[in-house]
PDB file of C-alpha atoms in Angstrom:
ATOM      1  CA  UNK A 178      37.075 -88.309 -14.537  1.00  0.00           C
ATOM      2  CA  UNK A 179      34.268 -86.861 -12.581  1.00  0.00           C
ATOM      3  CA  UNK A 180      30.578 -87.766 -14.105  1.00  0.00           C
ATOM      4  CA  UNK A 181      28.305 -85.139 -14.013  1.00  0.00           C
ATOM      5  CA  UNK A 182      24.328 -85.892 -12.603  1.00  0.00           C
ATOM      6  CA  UNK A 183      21.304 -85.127 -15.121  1.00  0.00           C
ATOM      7  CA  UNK A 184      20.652 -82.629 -12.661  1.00  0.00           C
ATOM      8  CA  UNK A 185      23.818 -80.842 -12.825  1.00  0.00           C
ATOM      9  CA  UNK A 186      23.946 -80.896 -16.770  1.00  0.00           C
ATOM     10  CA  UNK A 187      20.506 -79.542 -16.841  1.00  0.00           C
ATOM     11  CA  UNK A 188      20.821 -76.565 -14.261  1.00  0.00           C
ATOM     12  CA  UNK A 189      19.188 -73.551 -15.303  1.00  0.00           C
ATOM     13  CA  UNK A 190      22.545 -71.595 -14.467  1.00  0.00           C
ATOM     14  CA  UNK A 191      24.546 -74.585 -16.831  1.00  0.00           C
ATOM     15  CA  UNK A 192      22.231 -73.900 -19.526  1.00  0.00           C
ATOM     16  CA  UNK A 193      22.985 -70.410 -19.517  1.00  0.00           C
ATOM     17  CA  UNK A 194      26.611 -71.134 -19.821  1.00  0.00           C
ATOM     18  CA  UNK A 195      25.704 -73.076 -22.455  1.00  0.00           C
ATOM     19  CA  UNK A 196      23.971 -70.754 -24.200  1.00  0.00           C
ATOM     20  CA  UNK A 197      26.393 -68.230 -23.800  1.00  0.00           C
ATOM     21  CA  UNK A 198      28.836 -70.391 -26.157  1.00  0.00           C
ATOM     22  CA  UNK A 199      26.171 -70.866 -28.514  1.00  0.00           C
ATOM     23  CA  UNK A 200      25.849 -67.487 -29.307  1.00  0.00           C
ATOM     24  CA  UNK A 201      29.785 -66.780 -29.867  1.00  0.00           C
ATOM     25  CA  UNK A 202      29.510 -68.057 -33.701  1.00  0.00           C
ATOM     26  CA  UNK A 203      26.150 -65.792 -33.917  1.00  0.00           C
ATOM     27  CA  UNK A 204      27.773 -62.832 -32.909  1.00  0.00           C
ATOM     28  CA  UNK A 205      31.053 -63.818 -34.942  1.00  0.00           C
ATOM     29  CA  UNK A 206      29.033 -63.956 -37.985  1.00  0.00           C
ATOM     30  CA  UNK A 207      27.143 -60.855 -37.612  1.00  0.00           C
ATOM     31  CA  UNK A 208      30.243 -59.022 -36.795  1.00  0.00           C
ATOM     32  CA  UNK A 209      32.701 -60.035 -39.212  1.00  0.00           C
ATOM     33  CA  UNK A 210      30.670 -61.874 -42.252  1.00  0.00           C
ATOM     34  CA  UNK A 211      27.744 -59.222 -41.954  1.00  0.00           C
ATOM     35  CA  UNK A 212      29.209 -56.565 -40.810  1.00  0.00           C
ATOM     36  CA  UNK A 213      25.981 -55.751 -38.380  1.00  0.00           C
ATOM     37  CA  UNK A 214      27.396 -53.988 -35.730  1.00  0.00           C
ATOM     38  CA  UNK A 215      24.460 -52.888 -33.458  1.00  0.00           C
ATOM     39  CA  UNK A 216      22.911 -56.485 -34.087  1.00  0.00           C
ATOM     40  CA  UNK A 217      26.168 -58.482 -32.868  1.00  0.00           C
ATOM     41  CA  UNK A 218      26.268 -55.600 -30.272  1.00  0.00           C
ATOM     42  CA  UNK A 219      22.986 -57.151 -29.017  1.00  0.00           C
ATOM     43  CA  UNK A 220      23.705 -60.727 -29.091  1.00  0.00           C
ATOM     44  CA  UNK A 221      27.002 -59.752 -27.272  1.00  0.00           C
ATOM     45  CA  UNK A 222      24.209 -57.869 -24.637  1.00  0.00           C
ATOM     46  CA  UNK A 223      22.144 -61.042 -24.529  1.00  0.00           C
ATOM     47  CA  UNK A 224      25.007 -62.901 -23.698  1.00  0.00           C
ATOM     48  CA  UNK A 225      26.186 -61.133 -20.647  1.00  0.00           C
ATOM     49  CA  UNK A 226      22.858 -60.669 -19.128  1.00  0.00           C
ATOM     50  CA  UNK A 227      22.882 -64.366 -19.013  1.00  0.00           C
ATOM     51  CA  UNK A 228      26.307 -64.332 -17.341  1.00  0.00           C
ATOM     52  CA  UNK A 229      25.266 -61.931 -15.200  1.00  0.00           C
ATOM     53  CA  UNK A 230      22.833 -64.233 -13.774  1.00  0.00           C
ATOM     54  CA  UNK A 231      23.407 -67.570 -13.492  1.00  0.00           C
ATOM     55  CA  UNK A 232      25.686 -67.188 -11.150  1.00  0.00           C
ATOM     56  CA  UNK A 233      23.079 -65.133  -9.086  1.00  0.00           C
ATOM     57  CA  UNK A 234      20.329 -68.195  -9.474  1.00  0.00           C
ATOM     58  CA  UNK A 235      23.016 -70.461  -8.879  1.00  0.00           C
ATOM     59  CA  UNK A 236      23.513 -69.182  -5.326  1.00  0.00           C
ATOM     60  CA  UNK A 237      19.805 -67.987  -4.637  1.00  0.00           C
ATOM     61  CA  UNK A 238      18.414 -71.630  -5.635  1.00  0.00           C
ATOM     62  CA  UNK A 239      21.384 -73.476  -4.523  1.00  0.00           C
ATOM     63  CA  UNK A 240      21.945 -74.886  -7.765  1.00  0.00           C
ATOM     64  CA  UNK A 241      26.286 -74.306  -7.808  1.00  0.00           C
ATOM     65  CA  UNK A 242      27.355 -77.305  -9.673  1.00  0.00           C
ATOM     66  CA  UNK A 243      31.173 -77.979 -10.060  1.00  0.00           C
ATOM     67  CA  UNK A 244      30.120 -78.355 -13.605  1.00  0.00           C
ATOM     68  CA  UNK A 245      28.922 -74.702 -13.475  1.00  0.00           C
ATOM     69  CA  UNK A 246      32.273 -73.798 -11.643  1.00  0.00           C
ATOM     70  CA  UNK A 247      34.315 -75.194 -14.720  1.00  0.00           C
ATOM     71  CA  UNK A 248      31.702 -73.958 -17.218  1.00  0.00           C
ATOM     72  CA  UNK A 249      31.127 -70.379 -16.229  1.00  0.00           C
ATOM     73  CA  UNK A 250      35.106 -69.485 -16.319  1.00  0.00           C
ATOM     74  CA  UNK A 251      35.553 -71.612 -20.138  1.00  0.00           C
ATOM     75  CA  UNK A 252      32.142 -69.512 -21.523  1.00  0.00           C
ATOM     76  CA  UNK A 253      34.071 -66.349 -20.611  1.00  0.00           C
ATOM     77  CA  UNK A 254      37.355 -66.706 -22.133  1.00  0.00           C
ATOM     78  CA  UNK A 255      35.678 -68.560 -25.113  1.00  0.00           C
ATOM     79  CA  UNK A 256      33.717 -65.270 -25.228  1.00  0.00           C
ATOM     80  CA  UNK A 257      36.792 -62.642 -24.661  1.00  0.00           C
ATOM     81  CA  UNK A 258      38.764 -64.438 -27.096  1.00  0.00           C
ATOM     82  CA  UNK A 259      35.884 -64.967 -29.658  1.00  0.00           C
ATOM     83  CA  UNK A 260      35.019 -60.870 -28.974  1.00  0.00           C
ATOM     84  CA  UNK A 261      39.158 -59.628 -29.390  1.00  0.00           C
ATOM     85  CA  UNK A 262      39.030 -61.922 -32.613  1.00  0.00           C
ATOM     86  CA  UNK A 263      36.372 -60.100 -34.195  1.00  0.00           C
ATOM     87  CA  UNK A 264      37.754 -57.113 -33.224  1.00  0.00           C
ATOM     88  CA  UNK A 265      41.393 -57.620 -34.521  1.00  0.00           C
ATOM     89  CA  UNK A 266      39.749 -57.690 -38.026  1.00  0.00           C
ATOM     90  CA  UNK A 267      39.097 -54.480 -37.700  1.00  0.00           C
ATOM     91  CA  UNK A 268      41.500 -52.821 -35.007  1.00  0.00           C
ATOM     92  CA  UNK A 269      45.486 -54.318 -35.624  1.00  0.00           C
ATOM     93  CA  UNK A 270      46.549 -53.596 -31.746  1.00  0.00           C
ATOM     94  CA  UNK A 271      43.874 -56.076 -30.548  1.00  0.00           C
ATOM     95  CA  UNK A 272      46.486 -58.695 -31.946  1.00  0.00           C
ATOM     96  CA  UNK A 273      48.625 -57.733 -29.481  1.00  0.00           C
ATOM     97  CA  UNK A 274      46.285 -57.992 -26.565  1.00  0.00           C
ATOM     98  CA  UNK A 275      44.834 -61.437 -27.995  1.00  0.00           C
ATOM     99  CA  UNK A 276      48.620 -62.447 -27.129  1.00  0.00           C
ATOM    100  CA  UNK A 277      48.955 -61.402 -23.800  1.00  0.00           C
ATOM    101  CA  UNK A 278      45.217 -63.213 -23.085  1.00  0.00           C
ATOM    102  CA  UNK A 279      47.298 -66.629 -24.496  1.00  0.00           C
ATOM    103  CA  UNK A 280      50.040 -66.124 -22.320  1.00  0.00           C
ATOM    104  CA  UNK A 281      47.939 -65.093 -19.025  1.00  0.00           C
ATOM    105  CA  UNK A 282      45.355 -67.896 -19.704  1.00  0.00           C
ATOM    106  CA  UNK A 283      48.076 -70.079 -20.676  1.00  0.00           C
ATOM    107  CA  UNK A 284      49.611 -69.418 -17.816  1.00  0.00           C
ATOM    108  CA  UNK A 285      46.982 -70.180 -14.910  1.00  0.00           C
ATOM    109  CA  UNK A 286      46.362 -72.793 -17.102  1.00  0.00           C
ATOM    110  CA  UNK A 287      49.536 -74.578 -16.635  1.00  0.00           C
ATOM    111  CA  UNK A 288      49.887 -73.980 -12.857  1.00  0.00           C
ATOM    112  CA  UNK A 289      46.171 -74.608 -12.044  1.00  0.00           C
ATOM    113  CA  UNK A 290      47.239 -78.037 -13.864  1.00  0.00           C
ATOM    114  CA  UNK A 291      50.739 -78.563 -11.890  1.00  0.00           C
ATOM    115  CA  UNK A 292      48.911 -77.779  -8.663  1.00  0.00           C
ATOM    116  CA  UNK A 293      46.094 -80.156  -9.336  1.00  0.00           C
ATOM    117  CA  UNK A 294      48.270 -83.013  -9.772  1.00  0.00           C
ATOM    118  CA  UNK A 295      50.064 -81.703  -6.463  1.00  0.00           C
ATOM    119  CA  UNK A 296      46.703 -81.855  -5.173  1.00  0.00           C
ATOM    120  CA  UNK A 297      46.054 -78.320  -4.509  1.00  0.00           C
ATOM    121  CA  UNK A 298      43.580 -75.535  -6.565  1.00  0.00           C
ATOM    122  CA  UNK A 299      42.847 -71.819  -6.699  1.00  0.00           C
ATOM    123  CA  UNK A 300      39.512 -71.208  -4.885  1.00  0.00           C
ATOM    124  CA  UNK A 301      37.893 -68.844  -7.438  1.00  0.00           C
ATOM    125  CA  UNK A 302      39.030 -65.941  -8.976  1.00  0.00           C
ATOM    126  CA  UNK A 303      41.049 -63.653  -7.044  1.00  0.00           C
ATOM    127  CA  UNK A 304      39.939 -59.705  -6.359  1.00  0.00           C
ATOM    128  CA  UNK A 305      42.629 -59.069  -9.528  1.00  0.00           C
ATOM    129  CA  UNK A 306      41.225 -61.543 -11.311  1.00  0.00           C
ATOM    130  CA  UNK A 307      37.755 -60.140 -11.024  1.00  0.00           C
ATOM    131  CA  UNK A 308      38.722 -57.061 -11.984  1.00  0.00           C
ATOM    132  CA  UNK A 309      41.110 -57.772 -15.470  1.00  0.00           C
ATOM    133  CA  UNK A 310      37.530 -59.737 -16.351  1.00  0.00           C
ATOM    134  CA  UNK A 311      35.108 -57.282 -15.764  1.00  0.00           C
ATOM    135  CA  UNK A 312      37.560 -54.283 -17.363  1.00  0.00           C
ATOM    136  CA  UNK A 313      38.376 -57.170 -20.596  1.00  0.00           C
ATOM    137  CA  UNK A 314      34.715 -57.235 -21.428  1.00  0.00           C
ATOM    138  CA  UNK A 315      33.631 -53.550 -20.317  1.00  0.00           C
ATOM    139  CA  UNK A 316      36.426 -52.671 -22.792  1.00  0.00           C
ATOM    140  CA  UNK A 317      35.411 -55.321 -25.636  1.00  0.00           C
ATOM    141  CA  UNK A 318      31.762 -54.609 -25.370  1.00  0.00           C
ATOM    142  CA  UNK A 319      32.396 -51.248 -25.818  1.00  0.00           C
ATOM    143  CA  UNK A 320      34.509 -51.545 -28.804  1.00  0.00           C
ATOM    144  CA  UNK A 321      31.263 -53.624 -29.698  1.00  0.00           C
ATOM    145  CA  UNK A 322      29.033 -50.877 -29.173  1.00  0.00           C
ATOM    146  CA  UNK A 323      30.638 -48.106 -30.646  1.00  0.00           C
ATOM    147  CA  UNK A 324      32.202 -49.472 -34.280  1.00  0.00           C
ATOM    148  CA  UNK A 325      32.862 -45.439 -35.406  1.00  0.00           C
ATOM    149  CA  UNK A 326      34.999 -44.632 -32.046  1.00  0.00           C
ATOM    150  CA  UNK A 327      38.245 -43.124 -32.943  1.00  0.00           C
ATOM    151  CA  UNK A 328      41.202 -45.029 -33.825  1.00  0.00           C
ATOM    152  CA  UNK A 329      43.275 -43.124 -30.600  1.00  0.00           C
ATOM    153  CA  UNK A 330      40.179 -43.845 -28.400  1.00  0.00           C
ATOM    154  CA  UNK A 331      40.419 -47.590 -29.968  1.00  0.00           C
ATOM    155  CA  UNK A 332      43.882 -48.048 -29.130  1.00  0.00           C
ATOM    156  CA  UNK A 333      43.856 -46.198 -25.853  1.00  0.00           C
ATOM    157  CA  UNK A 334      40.957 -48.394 -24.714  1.00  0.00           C
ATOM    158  CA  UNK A 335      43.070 -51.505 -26.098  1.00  0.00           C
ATOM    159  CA  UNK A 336      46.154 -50.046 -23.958  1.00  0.00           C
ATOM    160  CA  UNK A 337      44.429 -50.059 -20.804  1.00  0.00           C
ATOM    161  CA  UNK A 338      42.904 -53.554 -21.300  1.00  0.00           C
ATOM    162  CA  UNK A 339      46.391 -54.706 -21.507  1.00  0.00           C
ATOM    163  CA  UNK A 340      47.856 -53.094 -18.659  1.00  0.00           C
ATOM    164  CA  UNK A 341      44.894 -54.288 -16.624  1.00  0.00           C
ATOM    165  CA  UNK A 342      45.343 -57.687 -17.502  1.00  0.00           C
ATOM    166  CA  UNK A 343      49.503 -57.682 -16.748  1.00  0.00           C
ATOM    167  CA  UNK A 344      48.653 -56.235 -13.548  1.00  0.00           C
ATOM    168  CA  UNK A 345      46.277 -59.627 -12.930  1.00  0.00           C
ATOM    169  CA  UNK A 346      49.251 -61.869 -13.926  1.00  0.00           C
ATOM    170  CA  UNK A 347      51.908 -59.942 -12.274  1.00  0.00           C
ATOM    171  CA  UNK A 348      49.472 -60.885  -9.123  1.00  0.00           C
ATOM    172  CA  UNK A 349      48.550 -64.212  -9.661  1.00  0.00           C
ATOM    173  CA  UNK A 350      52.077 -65.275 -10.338  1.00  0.00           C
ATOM    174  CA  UNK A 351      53.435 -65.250  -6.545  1.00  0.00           C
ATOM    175  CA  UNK A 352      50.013 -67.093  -5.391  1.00  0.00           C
ATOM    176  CA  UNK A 353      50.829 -69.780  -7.838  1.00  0.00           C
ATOM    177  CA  UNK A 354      54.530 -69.735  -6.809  1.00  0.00           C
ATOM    178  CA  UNK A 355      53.483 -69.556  -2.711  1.00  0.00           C
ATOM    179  CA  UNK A 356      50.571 -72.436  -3.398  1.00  0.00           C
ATOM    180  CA  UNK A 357      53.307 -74.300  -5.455  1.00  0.00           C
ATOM    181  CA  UNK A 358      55.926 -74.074  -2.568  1.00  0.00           C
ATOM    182  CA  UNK A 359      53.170 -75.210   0.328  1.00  0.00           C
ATOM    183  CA  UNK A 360      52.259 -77.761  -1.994  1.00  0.00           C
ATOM    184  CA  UNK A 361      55.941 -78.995  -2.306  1.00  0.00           C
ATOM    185  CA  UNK A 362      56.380 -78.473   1.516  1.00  0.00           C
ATOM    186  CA  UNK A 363      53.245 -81.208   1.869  1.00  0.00           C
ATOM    187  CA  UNK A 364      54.436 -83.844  -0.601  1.00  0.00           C
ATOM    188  CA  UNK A 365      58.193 -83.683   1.177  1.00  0.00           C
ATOM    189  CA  UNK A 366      57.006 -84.357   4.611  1.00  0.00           C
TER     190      UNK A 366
END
């Protein structure tokens, strides 16, 4: 296993990601054992400005870490998942997308595992990839944001999370499948 520098632990950008988790059982707490909306809303707010950034000082101050590579990506599902949870108390359909999130995470998670071990790994997120993230948390922080939307609007904003995010795993599924097969090619010769 890879040891991490001081340095590297103690990025500006890293601490950000760390942050970031920090404030999932803050925003948890407000939204489902408080039942403050608008004040969740804001840690929620908080918490994306600092993803929004670190990955911009990371690159302006050259300070990308393969700590921060692995840490940025966990923060955000930790986040989505922590965000649809709170949600599901409220809205029942969000079950359903929390379940499709398993099996798409669980799924790059297995073949970025099996093509590790082969010796091969997905450089960054792919242009789909980008996209089912940044419509996942548009969608959840708006659910966030607006707690009196209506139940269609709810459920139609749900709908298109999930079709968003089968279209990412419809896509990723030949690259694994093509990355598996060069990597199979390589081990045979």
């Amino acid at each position: 296993m890879k040891r991490f520098s001081k340095k590297e632990i103690f990025s500006i950008p890293n601490l950000m990601g760390y942050f970031r988790i920090l404030m999932i059982p803050v925003f948890c707490y407000l939204y489902i054992g408080k039942k403050m909306y608008l004040e969740a809303s804001a840690v929620v707010l908080l918490s994306s400005l600092t993803d929004l950034f670190d990955g911009k000082i990371a690159r302006k101050f050259n300070m990308v870490t393969e700590l921060g590579k692995l840490l940025d990506p966990v923060a955000d599902k930790m986040t989505h998942g922590a965000l649809a949870l709170c949600l599901a108390v409220r809205y029942p359909l969000m079950w359903a997308l929390i379940l499709l999130l398993i099996v798409k995470e669980g799924y790059m998670a297995v073949m970025g595992a099996v093509l590790l071990k082969k010796g091969k790994k997905l450089n960054g997120a792919m242009w789909f990839g980008k996209v089912c993230t940044a419509v996942l948390f548009a969608g959840l922080l708006m659910l966030f944001l607006f707690p009196h939307l209506p139940l269609f609007w709810v459920n139609s904003l749900i709908l298109v999370m999930m079709a968003v995010m089968i279209f990412a795993l419809l896509n990723y599924i030949p690259v694994f499948r093509q990355m598996k097969q060069e990597a199979d090619r390589q081990s045979g010769e």
